[in-house]
Short mmCIF file of C-alpha atoms in Angstrom, two decimals:
data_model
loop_
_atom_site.label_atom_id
_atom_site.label_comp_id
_atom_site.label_asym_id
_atom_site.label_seq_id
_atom_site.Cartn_x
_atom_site.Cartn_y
_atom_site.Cartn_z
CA UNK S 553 123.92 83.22 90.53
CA UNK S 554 122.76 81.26 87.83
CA UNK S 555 122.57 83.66 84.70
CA UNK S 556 121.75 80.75 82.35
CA UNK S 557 118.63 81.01 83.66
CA UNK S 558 116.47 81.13 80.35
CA UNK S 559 113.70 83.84 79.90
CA UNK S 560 110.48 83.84 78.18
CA UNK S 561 110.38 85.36 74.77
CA UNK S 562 109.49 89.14 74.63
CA UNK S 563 105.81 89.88 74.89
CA UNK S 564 106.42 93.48 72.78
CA UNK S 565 104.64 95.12 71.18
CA UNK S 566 101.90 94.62 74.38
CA UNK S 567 102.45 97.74 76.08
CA UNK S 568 102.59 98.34 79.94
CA UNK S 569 99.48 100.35 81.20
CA UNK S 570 99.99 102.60 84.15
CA UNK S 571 97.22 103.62 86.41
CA UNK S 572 97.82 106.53 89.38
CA UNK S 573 94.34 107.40 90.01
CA UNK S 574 92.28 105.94 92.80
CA UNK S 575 88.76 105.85 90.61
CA UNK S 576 89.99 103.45 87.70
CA UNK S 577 92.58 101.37 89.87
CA UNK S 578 89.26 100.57 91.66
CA UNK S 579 87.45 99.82 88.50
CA UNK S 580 90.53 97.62 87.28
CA UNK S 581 91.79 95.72 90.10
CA UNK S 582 88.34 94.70 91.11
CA UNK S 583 87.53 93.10 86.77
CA UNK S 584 87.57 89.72 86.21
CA UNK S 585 89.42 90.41 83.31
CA UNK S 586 92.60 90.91 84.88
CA UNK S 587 94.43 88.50 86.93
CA UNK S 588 98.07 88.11 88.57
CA UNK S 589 101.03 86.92 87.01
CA UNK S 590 104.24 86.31 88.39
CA UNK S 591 106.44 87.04 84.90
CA UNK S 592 104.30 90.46 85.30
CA UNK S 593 105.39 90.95 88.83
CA UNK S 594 109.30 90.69 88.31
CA UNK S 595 109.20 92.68 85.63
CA UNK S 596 109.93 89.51 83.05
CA UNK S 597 106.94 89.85 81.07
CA UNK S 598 107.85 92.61 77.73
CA UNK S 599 111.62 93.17 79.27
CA UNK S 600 112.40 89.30 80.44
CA UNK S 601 115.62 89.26 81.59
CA UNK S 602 117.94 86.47 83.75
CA UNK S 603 117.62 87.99 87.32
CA UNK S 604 113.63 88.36 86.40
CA UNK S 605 113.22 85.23 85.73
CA UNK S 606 115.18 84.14 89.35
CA UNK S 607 112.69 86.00 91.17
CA UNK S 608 109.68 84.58 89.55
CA UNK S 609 111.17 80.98 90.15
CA UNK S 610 112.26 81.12 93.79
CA UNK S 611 109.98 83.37 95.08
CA UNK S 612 106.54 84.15 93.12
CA UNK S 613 105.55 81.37 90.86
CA UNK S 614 102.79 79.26 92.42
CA UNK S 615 102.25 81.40 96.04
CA UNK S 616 98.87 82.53 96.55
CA UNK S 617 99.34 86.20 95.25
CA UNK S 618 100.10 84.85 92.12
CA UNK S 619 97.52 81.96 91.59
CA UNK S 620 93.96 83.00 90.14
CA UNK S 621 90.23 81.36 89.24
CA UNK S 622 89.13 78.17 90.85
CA UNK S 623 92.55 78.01 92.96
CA UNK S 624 93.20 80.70 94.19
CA UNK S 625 89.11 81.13 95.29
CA UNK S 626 89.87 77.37 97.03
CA UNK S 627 93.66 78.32 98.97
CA UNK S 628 91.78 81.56 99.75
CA UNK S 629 88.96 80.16 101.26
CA UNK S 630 91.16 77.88 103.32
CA UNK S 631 93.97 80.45 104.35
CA UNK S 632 91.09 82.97 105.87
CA UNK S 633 90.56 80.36 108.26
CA UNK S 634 94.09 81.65 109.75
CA UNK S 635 92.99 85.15 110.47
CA UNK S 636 89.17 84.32 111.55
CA UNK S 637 87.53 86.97 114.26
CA UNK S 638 88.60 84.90 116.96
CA UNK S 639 92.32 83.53 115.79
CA UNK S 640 93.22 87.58 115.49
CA UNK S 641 92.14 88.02 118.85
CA UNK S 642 94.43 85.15 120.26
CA UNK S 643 97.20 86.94 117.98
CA UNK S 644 96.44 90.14 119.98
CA UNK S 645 96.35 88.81 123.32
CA UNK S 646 98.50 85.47 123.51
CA UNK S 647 101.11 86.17 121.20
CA UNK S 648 101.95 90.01 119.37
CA UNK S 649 101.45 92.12 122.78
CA UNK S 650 103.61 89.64 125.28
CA UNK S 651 105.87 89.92 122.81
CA UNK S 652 106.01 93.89 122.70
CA UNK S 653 106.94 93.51 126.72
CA UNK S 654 109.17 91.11 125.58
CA UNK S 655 111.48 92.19 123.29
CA UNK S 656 111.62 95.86 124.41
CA UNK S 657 112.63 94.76 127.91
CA UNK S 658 115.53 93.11 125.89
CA UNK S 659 116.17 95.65 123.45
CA UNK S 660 115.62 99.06 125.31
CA UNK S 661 119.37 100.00 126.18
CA UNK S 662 120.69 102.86 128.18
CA UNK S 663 122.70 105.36 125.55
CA UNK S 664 126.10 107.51 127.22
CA UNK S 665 123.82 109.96 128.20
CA UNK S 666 121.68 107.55 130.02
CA UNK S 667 118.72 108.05 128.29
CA UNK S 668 116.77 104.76 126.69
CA UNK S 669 116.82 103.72 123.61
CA UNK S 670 116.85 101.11 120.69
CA UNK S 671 116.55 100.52 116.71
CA UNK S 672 112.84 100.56 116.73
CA UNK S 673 113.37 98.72 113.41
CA UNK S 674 114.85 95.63 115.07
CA UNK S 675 112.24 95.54 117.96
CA UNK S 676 109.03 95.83 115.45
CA UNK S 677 110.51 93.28 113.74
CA UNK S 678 111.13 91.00 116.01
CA UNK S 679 107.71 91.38 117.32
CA UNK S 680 106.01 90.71 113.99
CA UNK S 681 108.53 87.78 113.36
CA UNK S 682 106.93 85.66 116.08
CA UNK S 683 103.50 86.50 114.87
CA UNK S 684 104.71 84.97 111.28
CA UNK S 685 105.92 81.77 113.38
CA UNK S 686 102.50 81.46 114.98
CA UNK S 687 100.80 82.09 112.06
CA UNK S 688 103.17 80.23 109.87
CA UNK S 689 103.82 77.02 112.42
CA UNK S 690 107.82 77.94 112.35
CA UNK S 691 109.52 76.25 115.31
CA UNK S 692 113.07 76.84 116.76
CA UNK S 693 112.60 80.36 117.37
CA UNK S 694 111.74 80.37 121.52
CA UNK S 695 115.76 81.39 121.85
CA UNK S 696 117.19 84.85 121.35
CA UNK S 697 119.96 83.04 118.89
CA UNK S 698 117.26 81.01 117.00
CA UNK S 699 115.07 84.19 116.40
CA UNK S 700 118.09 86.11 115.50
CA UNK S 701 118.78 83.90 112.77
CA UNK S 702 114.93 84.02 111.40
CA UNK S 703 115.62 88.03 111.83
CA UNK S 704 118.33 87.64 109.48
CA UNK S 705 116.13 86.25 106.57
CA UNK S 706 112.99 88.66 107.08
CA UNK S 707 114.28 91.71 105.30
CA UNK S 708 116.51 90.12 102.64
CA UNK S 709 113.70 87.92 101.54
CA UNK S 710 111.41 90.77 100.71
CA UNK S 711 113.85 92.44 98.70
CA UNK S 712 113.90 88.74 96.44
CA UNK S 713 110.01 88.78 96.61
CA UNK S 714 109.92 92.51 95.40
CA UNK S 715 113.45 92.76 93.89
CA UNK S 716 112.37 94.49 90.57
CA UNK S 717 111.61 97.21 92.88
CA UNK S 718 114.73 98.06 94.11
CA UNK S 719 117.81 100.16 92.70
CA UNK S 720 120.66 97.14 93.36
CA UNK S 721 118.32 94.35 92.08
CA UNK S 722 121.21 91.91 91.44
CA UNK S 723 122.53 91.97 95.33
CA UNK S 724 118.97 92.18 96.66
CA UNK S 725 118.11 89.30 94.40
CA UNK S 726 121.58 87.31 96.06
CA UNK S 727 120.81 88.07 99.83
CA UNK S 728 117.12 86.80 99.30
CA UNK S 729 117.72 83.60 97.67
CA UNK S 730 120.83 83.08 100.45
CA UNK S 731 117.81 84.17 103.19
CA UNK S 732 115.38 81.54 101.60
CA UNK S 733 118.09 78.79 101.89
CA UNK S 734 118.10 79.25 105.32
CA UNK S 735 114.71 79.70 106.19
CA UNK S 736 114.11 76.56 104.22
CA UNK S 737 116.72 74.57 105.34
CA UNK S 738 116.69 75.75 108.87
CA UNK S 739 113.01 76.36 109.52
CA UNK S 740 110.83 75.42 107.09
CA UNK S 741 111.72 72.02 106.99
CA UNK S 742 112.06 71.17 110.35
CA UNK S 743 108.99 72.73 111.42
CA UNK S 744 106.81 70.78 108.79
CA UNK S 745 108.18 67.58 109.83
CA UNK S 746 107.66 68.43 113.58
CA UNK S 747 103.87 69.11 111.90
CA UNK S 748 103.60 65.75 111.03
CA UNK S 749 104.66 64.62 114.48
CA UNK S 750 102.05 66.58 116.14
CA UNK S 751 99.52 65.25 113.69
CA UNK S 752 100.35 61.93 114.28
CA UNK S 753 100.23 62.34 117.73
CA UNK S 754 96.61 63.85 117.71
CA UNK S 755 95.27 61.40 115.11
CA UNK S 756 96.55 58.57 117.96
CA UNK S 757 95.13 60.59 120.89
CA UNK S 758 98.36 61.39 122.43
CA UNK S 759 97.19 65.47 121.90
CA UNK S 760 94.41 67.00 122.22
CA UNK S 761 93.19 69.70 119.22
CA UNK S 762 94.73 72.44 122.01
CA UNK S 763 97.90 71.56 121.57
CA UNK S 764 97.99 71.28 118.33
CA UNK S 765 96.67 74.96 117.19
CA UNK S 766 95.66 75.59 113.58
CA UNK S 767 98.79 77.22 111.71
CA UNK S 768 99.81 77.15 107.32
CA UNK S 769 102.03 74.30 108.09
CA UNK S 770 99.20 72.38 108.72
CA UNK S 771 97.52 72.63 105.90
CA UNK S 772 100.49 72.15 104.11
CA UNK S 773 101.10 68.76 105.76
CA UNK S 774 97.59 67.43 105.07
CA UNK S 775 97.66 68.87 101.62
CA UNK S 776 94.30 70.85 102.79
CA UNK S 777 94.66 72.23 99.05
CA UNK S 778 96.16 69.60 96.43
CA UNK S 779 98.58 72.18 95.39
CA UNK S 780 100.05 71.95 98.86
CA UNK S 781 101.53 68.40 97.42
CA UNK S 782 104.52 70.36 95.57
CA UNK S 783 106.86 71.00 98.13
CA UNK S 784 107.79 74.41 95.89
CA UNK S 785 104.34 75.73 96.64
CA UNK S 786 104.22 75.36 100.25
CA UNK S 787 107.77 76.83 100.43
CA UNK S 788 106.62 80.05 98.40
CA UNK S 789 103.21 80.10 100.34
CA UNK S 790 105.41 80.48 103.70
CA UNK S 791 107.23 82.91 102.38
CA UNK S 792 104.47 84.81 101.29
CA UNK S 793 103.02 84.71 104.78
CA UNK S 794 106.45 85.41 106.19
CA UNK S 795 106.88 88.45 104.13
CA UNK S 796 103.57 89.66 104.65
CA UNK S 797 103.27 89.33 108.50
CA UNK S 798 106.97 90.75 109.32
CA UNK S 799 108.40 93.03 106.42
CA UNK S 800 104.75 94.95 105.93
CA UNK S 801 103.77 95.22 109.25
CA UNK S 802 106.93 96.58 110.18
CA UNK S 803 107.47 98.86 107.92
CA UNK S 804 103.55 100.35 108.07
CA UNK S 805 104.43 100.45 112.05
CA UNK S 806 107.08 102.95 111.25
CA UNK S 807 106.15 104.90 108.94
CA UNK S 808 102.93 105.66 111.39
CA UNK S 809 106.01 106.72 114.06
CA UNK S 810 107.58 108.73 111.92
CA UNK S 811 104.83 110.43 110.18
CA UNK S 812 102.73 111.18 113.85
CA UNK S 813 106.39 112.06 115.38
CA UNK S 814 106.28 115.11 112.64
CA UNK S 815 102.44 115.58 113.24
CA UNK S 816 103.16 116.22 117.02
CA UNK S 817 105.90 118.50 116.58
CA UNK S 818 103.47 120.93 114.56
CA UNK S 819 100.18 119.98 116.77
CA UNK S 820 101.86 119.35 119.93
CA UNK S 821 98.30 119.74 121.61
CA UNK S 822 97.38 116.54 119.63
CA UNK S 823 99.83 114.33 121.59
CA UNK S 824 96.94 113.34 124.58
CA UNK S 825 95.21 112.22 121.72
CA UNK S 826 97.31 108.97 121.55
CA UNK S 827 95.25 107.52 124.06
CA UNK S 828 92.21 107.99 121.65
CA UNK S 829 92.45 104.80 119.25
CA UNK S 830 89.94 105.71 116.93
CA UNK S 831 92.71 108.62 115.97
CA UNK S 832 95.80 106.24 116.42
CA UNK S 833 94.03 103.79 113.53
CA UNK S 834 93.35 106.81 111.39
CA UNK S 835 96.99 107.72 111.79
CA UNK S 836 97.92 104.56 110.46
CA UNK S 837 95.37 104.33 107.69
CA UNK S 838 96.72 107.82 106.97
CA UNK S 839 100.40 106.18 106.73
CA UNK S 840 99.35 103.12 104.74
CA UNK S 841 97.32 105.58 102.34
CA UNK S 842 100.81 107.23 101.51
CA UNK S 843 103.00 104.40 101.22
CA UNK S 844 101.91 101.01 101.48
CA UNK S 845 102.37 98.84 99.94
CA UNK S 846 106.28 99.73 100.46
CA UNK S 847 106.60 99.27 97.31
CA UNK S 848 105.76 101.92 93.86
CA UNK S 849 103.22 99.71 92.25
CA UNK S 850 101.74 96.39 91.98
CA UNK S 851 100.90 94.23 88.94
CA UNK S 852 98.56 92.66 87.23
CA UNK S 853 97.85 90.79 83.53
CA UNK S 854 94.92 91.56 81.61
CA UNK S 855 93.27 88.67 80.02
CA UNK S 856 90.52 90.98 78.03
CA UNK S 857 89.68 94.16 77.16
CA UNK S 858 88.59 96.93 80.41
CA UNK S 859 87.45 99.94 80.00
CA UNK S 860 87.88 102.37 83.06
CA UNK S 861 86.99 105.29 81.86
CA UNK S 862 89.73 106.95 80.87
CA UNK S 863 91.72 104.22 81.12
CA UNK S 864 91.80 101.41 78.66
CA UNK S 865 93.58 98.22 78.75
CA UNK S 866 93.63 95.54 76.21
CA UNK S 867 93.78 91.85 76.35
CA UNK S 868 97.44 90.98 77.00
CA UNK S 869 98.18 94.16 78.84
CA UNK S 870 100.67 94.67 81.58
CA UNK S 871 99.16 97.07 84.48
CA UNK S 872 100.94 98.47 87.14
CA UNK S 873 99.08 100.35 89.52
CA UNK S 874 101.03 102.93 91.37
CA UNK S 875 99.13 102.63 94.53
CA UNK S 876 100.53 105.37 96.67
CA UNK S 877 100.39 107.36 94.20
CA UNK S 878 96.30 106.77 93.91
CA UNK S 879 96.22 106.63 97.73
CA UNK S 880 97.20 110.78 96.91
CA UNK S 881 94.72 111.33 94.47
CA UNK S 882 93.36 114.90 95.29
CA UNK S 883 90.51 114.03 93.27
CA UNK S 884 89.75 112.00 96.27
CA UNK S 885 91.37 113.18 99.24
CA UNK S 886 91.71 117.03 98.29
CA UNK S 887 94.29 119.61 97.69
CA UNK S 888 96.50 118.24 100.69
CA UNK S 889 96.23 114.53 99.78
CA UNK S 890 100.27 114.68 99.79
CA UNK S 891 99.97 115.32 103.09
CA UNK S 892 99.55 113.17 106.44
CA UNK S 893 96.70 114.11 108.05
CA UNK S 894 94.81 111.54 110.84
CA UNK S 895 92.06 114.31 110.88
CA UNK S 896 91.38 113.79 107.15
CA UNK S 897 87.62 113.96 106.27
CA UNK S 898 87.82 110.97 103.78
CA UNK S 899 84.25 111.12 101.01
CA UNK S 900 81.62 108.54 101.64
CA UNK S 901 82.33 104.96 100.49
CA UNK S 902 86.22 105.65 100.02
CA UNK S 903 88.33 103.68 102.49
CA UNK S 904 90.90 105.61 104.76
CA UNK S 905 93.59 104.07 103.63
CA UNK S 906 93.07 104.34 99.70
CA UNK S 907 94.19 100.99 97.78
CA UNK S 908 96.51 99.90 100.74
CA UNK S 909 95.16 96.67 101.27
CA UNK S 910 94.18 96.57 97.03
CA UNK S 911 90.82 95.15 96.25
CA UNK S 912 88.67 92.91 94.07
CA UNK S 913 89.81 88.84 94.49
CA UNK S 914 92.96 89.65 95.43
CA UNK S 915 92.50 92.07 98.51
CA UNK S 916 95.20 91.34 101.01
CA UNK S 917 94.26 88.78 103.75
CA UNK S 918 96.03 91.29 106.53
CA UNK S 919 93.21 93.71 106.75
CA UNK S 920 91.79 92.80 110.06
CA UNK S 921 95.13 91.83 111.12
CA UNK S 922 96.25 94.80 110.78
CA UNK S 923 93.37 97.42 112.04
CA UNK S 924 91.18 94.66 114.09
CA UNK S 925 87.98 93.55 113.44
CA UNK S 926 86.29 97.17 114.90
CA UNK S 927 88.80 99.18 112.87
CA UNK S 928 90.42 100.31 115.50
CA UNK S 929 91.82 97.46 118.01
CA UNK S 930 94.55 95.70 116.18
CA UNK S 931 97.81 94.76 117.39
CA UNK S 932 99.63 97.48 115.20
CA UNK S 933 97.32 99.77 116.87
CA UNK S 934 98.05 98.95 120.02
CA UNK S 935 102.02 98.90 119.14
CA UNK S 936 102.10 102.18 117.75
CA UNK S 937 100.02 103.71 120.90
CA UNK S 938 102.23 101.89 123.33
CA UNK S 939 105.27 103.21 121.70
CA UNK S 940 104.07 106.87 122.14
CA UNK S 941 102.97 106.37 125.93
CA UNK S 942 106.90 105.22 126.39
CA UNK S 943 107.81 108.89 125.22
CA UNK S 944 109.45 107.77 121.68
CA UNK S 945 111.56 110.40 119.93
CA UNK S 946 114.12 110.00 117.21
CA UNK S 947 117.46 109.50 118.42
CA UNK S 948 118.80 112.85 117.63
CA UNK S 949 122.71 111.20 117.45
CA UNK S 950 121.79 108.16 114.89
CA UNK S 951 119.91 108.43 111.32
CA UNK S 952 117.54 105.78 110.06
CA UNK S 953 118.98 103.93 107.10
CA UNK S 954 117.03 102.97 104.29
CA UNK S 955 116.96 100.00 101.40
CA UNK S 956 117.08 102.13 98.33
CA UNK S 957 114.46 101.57 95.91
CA UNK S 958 114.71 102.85 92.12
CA UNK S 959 115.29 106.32 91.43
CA UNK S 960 111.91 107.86 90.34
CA UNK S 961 111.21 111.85 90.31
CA UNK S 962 107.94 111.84 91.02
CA UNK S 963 108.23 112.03 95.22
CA UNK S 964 105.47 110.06 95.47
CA UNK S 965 107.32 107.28 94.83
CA UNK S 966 109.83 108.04 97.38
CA UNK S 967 108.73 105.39 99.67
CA UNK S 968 111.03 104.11 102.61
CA UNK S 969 111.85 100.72 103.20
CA UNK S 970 113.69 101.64 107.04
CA UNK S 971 117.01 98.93 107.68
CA UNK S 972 117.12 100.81 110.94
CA UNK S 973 114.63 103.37 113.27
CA UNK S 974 117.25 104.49 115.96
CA UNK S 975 114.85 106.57 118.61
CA UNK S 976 114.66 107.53 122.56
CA UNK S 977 111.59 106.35 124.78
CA UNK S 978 111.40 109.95 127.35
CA UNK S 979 108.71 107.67 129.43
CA UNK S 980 110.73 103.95 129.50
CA UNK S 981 111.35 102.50 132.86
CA UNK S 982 113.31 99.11 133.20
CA UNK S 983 112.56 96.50 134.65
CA UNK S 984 114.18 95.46 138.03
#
């Protein structure tokens, strides 16, 4: 690891601003007086320190999340193109649900009992992980073996994207920048210069605009944004997308399992109502209010003064907003906000699923992804209700195992981050 890896000076005496109410992370996130910044994000801002400074250098400087004003409006603009009305529709249909069939026909195994089951964690993600290479432009993954080896950088690079997060940040920090090396060297390079192939190949009328559907490589290889012309850039953009569309989406996927698993164990009269999907996307609205974004807080840098009410933050301020914990503000969602509830009655004007998605400039790009354009017919919808029309149950032989995060003892911040989901699917008939 290279520990000669020099930090900024020390930004004390600026002091670190926490926010846990829903109210004035609204008011702050949404001011143009703060902005993102990467030294912020690994924690290498008033503490720099070696392994900090790693993460902001292979895996947050220069992405989207972490650009502001002018570009980041421009790359926006461009990337939304990628998750238009009509491209998350082809997600839906043409890609995310064949691949549901798909990999639990593969995956689904008869236990020494002879009842069906799998790591739910593996399946999810290897359902999500062909999204990303659709999304993304990734090529080499139509074998088991090729996909099994992009598996095998998902979860290790989100730990180096969100390494100040986690309890063994040096060995999370390791795996992720061994992931990125292969991912790089393995996928992302190929599959840009089979881009360029394919845009060659249109431009001389050898393909027609069909083949050649729209994807971030792309842009990347026409430099759609002149930032795209620093290789580093379009390397950390990938992995932004590849960390969003896999490690996210899995994980909100199952916690929504886990959490309606519980639900239906105390309101077993509530299970028929999984065929309802205005209740299955409140479930999961319900999960992502709780936990999401998988991660304690997120960051941001003030550039001038904000007053929120009670909260004030001053020009040079680091802000962390403990999002789950706001997504439980009982201010907002009452007494039981601690609690999952998909029957919440949520005030006027508040969203379901609290800060989830954040808001202001930098409101995630997954939103519609994620719950569809109607709020209630995206593909992690339709995942989660499939999974319960199979029968799922945990498998009562094999525990989950989790990535542990920092120790905090506040349980809200005792948010999961599943390595494995071992359950039983009651209802799963294979395949002849």
């Amino acid at each position: 690891m290279d520990t000669e890896q020099q930090s900024p000076p020390s930004q004390c005496p600026v002091s670190r601003v926490k926010i846990d109410t829903l109210d004035a992370m609204q008011q702050v996130l949404r001011s143009k007086a703060v902005e993102e910044n990467a030294d912020v994000s690994a924690d290498n801002y008033i503490c720099p320190n070696a392994l900090a400074a790693i993460n902001v250098r292979e895996f947050q400087q220069g992405n989207l999340a972490m650009s502001n004003g002018d570009v980041h409006r421009q790359r926006r603009r461009l990337l939304n193109s990628l998750v238009r009305p009509e491209q998350l529709v082809r997600f839906r249909e043409d890609i995310i649900l064949p691949s549901v069939d798909r990999w639990m026909s593969r995956m689904v195994k008869p236990n020494e009992e002879g009842a069906f089951g799998c790591d739910l964690a593996g399946v999810v993600e290897l359902i999500f992980l062909e999204f990303a290479a659709k999304i993304i432009g990734i090529e080499g993954v139509e074998s088991e073996e090729g996909m099994a080896r992009l598996r095998g950088c998902a979860l290790p690079i989100f730990g180096g994207l969100s390494a100040a997060h986690f309890e063994d940040r040096e060995g999370v920090t390791n795996a992720g920048i061994e992931a990125k090396h292969v991912f790089v060297e393995e996928f992302y390079r190929p599959s840009l210069e089979f881009t360029r192939r394919q845009l060659k190949k249109l431009e001389a009328g050898e393909l027609s605009e069909e083949d050649v559907p729209l994807n971030l490589l792309q842009m990347i290889a026409t430099q759609a944004h002149e930032t795209y012309a620093d290789e580093d850039v379009g390397i950390k953009e990938a992995i932004l997308f590849f960390v969003a569309t896999t490690g996210t989406s899995a994980q909100a996927v199952l916690s929504t399992v886990e959490y309606l698993l519980d639900w239906f164990e105390k309101h077993p009269d509530d299970r028929a109502l999984v065929e309802d999907m205005e209740f299955i996307s409140n479930a999961l609205q319900e999960a992502l209010r709780l936990r999401a974004p998988f991660v304690p807080f997120i960051t941001r840098l003030a550039v001038d003064d904000v007053d929120a009410g009670a909260v004030q933050v001053k020009a040079g301020d680091e802000v962390q907003a403990w999002v789950a914990r706001a997504g439980r503000d009982a201010a907002i969602f009452g007494a039981d906000a601690n609690d999952f509830n998909p029957k919440r009655e949520v005030p006027e004007g508040i969203s379901r699923y609290g800060l989830a998605f954040a808001t202001g400039a930098h409101q995630c790009l997954g939103l519609r992804a994620v719950l569809g354009n109607d709020g209630k017919s995206g593909s992690h919808l339709r995942l989660v209700q499939g999974l319960f029309r199979a029968g799922i149950r945990r498998d009562p032989q094999i525990a989950a195992q989790l990535l542990p995060l920092k120790h905090s003892d506040d349980p809200r911040d005792q948010i999961p981050t599943y390595i494995s989901f071992p359950v039983i699917l009651d209802n799963w008939s294979p395949r002849a």
